[in-house]
Short mmCIF file of C-alpha atoms in Angstrom, two decimals:
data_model
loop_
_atom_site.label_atom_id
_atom_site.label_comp_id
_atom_site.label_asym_id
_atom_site.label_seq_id
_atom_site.Cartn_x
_atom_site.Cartn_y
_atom_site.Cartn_z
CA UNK A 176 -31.66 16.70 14.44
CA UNK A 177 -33.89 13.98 15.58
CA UNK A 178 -35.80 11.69 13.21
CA UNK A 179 -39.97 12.89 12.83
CA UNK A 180 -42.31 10.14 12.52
CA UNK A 181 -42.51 10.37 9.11
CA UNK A 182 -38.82 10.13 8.92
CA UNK A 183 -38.68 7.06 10.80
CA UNK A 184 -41.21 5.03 9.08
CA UNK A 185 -39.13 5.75 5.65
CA UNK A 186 -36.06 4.54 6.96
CA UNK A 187 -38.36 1.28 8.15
CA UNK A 188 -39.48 1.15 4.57
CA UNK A 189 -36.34 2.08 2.58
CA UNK A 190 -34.07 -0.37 4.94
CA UNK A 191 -37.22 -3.41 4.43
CA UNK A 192 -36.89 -2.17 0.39
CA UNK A 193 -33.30 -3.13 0.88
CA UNK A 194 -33.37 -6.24 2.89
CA UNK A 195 -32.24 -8.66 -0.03
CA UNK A 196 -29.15 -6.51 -1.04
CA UNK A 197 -28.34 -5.92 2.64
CA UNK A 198 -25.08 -8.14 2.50
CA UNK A 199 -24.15 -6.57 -0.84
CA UNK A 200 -24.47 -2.83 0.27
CA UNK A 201 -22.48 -3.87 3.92
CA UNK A 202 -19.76 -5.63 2.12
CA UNK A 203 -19.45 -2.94 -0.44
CA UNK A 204 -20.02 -0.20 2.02
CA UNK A 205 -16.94 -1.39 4.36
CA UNK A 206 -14.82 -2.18 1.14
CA UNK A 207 -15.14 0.91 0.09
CA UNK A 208 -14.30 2.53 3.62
CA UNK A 209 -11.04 0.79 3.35
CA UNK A 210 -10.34 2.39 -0.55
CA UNK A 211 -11.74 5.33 0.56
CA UNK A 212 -10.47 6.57 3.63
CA UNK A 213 -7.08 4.22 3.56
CA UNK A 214 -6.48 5.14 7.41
CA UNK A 215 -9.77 2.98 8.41
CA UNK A 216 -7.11 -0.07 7.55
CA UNK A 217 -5.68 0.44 10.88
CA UNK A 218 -8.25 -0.82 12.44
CA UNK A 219 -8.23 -4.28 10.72
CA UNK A 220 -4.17 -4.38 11.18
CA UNK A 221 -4.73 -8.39 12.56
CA UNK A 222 -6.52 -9.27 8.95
CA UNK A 223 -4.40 -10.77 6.28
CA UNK A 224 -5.93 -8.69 3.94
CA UNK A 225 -8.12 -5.91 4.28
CA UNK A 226 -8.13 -4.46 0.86
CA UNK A 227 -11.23 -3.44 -1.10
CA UNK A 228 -13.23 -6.42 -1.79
CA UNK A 229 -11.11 -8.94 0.13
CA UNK A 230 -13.22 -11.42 2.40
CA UNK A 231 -12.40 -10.43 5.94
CA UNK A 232 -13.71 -6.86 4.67
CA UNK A 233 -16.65 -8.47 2.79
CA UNK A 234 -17.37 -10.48 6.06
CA UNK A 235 -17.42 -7.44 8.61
CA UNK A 236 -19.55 -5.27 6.57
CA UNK A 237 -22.04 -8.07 6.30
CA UNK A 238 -22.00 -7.85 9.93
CA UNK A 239 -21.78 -3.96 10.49
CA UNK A 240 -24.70 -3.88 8.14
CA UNK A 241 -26.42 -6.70 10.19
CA UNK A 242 -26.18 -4.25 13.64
CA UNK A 243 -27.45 -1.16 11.56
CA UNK A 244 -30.70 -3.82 10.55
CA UNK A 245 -30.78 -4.47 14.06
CA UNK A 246 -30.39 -0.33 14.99
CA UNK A 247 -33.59 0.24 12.65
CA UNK A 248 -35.62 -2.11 14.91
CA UNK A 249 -34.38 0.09 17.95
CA UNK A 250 -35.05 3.36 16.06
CA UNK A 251 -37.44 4.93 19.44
CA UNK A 252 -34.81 4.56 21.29
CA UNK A 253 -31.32 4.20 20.00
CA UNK A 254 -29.30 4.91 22.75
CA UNK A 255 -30.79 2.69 25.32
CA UNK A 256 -31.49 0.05 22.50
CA UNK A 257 -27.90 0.49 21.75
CA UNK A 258 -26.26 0.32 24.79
CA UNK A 259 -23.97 -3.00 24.68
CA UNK A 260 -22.69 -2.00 21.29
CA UNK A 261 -21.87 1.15 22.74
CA UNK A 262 -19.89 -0.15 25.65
CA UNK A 263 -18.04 -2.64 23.03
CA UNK A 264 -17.24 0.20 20.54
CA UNK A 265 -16.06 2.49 24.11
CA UNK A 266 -14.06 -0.02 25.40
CA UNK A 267 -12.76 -2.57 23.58
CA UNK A 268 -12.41 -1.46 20.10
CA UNK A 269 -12.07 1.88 20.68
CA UNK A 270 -13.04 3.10 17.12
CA UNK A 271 -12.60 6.82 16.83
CA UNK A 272 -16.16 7.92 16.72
CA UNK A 273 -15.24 10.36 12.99
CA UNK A 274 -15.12 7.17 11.00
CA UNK A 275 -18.64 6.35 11.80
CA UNK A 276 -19.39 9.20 9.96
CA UNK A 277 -17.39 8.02 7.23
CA UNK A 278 -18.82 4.52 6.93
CA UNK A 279 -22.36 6.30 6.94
CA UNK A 280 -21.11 7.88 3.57
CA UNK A 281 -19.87 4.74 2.19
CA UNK A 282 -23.09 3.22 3.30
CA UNK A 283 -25.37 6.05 1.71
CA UNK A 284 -23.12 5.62 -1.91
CA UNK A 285 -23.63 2.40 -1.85
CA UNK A 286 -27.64 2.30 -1.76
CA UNK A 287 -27.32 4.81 -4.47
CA UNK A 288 -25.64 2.57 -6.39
CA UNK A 289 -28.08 0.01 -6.06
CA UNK A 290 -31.23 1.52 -5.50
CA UNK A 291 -31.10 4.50 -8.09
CA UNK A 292 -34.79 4.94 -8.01
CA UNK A 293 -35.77 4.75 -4.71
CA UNK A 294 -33.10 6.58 -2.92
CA UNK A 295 -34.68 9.70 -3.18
CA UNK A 296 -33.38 13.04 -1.80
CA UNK A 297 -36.18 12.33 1.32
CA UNK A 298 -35.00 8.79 1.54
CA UNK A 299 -31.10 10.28 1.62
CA UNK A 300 -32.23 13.21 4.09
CA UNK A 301 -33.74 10.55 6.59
CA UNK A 302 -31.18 7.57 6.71
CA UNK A 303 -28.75 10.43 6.54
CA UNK A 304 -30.35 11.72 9.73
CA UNK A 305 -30.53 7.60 11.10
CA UNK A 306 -27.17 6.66 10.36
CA UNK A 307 -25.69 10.21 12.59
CA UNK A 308 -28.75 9.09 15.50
CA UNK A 309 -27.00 5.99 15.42
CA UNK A 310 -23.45 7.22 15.46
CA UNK A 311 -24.22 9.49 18.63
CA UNK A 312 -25.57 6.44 19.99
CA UNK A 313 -23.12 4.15 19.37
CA UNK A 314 -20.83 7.07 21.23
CA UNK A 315 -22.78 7.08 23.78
CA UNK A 316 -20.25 5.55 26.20
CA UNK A 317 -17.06 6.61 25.27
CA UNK A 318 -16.87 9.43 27.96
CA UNK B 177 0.36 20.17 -4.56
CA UNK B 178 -1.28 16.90 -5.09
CA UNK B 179 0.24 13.88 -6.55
CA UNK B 180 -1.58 12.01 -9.25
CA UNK B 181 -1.28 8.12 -10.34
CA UNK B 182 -1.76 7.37 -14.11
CA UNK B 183 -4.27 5.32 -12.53
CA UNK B 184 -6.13 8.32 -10.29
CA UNK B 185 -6.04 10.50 -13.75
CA UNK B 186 -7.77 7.75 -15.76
CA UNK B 187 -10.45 7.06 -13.29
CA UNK B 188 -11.23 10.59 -12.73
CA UNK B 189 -11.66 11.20 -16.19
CA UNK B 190 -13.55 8.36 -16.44
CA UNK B 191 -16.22 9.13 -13.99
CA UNK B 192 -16.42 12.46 -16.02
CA UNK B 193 -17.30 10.87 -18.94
CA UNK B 194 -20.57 9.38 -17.56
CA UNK B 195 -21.79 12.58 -16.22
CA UNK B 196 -24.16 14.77 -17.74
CA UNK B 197 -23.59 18.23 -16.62
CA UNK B 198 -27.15 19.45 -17.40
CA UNK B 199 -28.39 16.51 -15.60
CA UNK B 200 -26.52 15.71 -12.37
CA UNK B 201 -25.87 19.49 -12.15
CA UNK B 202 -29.41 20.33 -11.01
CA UNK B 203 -29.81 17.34 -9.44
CA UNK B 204 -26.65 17.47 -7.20
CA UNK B 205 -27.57 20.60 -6.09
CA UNK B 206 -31.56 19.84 -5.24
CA UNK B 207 -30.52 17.18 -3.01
CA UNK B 208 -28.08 19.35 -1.58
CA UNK B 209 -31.00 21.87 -0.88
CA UNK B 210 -33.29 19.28 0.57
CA UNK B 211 -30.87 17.12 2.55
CA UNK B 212 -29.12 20.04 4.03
CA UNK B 213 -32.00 22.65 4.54
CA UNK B 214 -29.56 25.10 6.11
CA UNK B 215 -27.57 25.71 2.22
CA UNK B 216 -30.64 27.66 1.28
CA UNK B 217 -29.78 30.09 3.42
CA UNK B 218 -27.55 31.37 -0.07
CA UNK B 219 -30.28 31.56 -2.18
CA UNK B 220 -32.99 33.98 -1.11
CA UNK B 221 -32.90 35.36 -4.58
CA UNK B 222 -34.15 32.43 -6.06
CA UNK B 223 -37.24 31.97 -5.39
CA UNK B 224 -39.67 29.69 -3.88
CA UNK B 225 -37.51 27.15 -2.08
CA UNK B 226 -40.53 26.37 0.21
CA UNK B 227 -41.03 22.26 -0.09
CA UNK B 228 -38.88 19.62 -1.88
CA UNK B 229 -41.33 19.50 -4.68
CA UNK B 230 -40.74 23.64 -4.95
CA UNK B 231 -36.78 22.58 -5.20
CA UNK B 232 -37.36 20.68 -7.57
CA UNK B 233 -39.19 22.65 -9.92
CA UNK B 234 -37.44 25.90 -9.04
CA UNK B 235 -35.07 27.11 -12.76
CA UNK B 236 -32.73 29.22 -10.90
CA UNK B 237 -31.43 26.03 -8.92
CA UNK B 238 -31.39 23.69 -12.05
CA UNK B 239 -28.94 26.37 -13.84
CA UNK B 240 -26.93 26.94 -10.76
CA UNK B 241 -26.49 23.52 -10.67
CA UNK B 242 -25.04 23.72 -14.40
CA UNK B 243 -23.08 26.47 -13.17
CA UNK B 244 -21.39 24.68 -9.91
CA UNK B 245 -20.74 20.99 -11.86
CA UNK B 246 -19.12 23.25 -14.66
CA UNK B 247 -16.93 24.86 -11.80
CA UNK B 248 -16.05 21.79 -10.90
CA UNK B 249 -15.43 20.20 -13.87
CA UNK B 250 -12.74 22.94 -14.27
CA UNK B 251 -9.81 21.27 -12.58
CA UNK B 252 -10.34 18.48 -14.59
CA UNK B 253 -8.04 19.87 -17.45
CA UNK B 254 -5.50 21.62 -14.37
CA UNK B 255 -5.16 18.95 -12.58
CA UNK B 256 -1.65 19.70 -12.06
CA UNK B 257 -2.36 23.15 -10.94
CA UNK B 258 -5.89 22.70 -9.00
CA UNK B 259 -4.71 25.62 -6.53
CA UNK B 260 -4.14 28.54 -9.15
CA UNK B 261 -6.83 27.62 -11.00
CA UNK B 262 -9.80 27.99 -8.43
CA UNK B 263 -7.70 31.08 -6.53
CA UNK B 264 -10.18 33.53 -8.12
CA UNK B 265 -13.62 31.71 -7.29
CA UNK B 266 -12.24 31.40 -3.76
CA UNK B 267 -11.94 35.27 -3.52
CA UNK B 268 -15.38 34.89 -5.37
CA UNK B 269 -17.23 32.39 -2.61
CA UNK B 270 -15.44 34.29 0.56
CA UNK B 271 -15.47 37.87 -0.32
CA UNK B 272 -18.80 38.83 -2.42
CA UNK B 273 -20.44 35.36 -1.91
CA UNK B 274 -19.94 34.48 1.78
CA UNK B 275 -20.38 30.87 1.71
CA UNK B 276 -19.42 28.71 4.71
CA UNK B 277 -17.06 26.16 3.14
CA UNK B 278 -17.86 23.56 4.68
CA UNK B 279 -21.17 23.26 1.87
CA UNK B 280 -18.57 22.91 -0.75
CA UNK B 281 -18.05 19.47 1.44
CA UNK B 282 -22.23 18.87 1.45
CA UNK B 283 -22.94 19.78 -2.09
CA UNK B 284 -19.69 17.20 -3.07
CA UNK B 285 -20.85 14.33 -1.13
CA UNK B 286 -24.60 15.00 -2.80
CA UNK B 287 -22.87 15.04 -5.98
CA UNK B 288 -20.86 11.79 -5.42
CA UNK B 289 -24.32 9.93 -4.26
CA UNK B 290 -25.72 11.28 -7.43
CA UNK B 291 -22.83 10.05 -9.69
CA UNK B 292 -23.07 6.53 -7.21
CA UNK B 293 -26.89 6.54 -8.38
CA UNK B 294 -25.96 6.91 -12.54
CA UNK B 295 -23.25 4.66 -12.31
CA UNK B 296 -23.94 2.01 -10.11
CA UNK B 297 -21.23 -0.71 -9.24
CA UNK B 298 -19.57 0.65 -12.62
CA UNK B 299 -18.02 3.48 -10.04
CA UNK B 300 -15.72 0.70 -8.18
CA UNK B 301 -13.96 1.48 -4.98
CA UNK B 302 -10.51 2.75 -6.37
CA UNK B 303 -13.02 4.92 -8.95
CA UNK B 304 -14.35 6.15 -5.70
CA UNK B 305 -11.43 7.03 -3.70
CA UNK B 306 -10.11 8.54 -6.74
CA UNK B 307 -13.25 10.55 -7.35
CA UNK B 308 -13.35 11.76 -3.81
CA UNK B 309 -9.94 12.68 -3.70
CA UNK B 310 -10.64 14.71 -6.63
CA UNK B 311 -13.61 16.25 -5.02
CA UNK B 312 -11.40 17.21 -1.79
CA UNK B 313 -8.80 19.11 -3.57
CA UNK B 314 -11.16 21.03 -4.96
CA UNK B 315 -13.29 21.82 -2.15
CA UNK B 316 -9.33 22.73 -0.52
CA UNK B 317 -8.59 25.23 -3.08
CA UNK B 318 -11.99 26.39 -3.28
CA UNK B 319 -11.58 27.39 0.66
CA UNK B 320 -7.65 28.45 0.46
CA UNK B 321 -8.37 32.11 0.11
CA UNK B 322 -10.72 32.24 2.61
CA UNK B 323 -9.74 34.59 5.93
#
């Protein structure tokens, strides 16, 4: 299920639409991972606190989100464009590859929330389609 | 069967309150239609399903929409009983219907980024889980009589 052109160049617009909420929807996307899909905690076992809304969350999803920013500049080629990220999800933190899919959700609620009007169904059906290109990508390595 | 907080109960119902089943309903399923192409597959009968715009537009798909969010507004008032109460539709969706379950999962997560979309940050995170955990025991008893 690979992106068409005009696919791509809405995600390029949607995620440029976005740009000043970016932090918001990344912290709100990964706090609601955690409330969510409770089991994600396990990852974050060394933070003090990783409940909903609690820094250390609000802090990596501002950084997640930064990396999917990052992801949309790479969108011709994810996987080679991708590749270090890949290697550091493989080997060191070894994140089971199914919660990708959940963050994706979390992510795709979350620019509902704030962009009502402009996260169309097409908009949905082509980030939806980005964020799994990205996921496979960021797989890439793990076997 | 699954355990409820106070809590869980009050923020389900409370998420129910904001949503209009003649409006979400259609739209829930629309998106549904266009994000997952492959659900139309159930709905020959209904007409021209042809481009997003047709989706849309199409009647049939608005009131099956009101039909589905009703469905699943059921368990609202069971929640203590979500099981028995869907055992018949499940016969329903597997035996004359022959839906994959796994759309039950699509059309829910279209329906909680339509629900996102009305509420906005008014649906917090524990709202959310709550919500969602609704949605899956649903979607579980919907597929429980499936074999």
């Amino acid at each position: 299920m690979s992106l068409s052109s005009k696919q791509k160049a809405t995600v390029k617009d949607f995620f440029s639409k976005m740009s000043t909420r970016s932090d918001d929807i990344g912290a709100e996307a990964l706090s609601r991972l955690v409330a969510v899909y409770p089991q994600t905690k396990s990852y974050f076992s060394h933070w003090k606190d990783a409940s909903p809304g609690s820094a250390p969350v609000r802090k990596h999803g501002i950084t997640i989100m930064g990396g999917v920013y990052d992801a949309v500049g790479k969108i011709d080629d994810l996987k080679g464009g991708l590749l270090s990220l890949s290697e550091l999800h493989a080997f060191m933190l070894r994140v089971d590859p199914v919660n990708f899919k959940l963050l994706a959700h979390c992510m795709l609620v979350c620019m509902s929330m704030i962009f009502p009007e402009e996260f169309t169904p097409q908009v949905h059906a082509a980030v939806d389609k980005f964020l799994a290109q990205l996921a496979l990508a960021l797989a890439e390595k793990y076997r | 069967m699954v355990e409820w907080t106070a809590a869980e109960r009050r923020h389900v119902e409370a998420v129910w309150s904001k949503i209009d089943i003649d409006v979400c309903g259609p739209l829930a399923l629309q998106r549904c239609l266009i994000v997952y192409p492959w659900t139309q597959r159930y709905f020959g009968s209904f007409g021209d399903l042809s481009t997003d715009a047709a989706i849309v537009g199409n009647p049939k798909v608005a009131a099956h929409g009101v039909v589905a969010l009703t469905g699943l507004r059921t368990a609202l008032d069971h929640m203590d009983e979500i099981k028995s109460t869907y055992a018949a539709l499940s016969v329903l969706h597997s035996e004359k219907l022959h839906v994959d379950p796994d759309n039950f999962r699509l059309l829910c997560e279209c329906l909680t980024i339509v629900v996102a979309g009305k509420m906005g940050k008014k649906l917090s995170p524990e709202m959310q889980a709550a919500w969602q955990k609704y949605l899956c025991a649903v979607v579980s008893a919907l597929g429980r009589q499936y074999h």
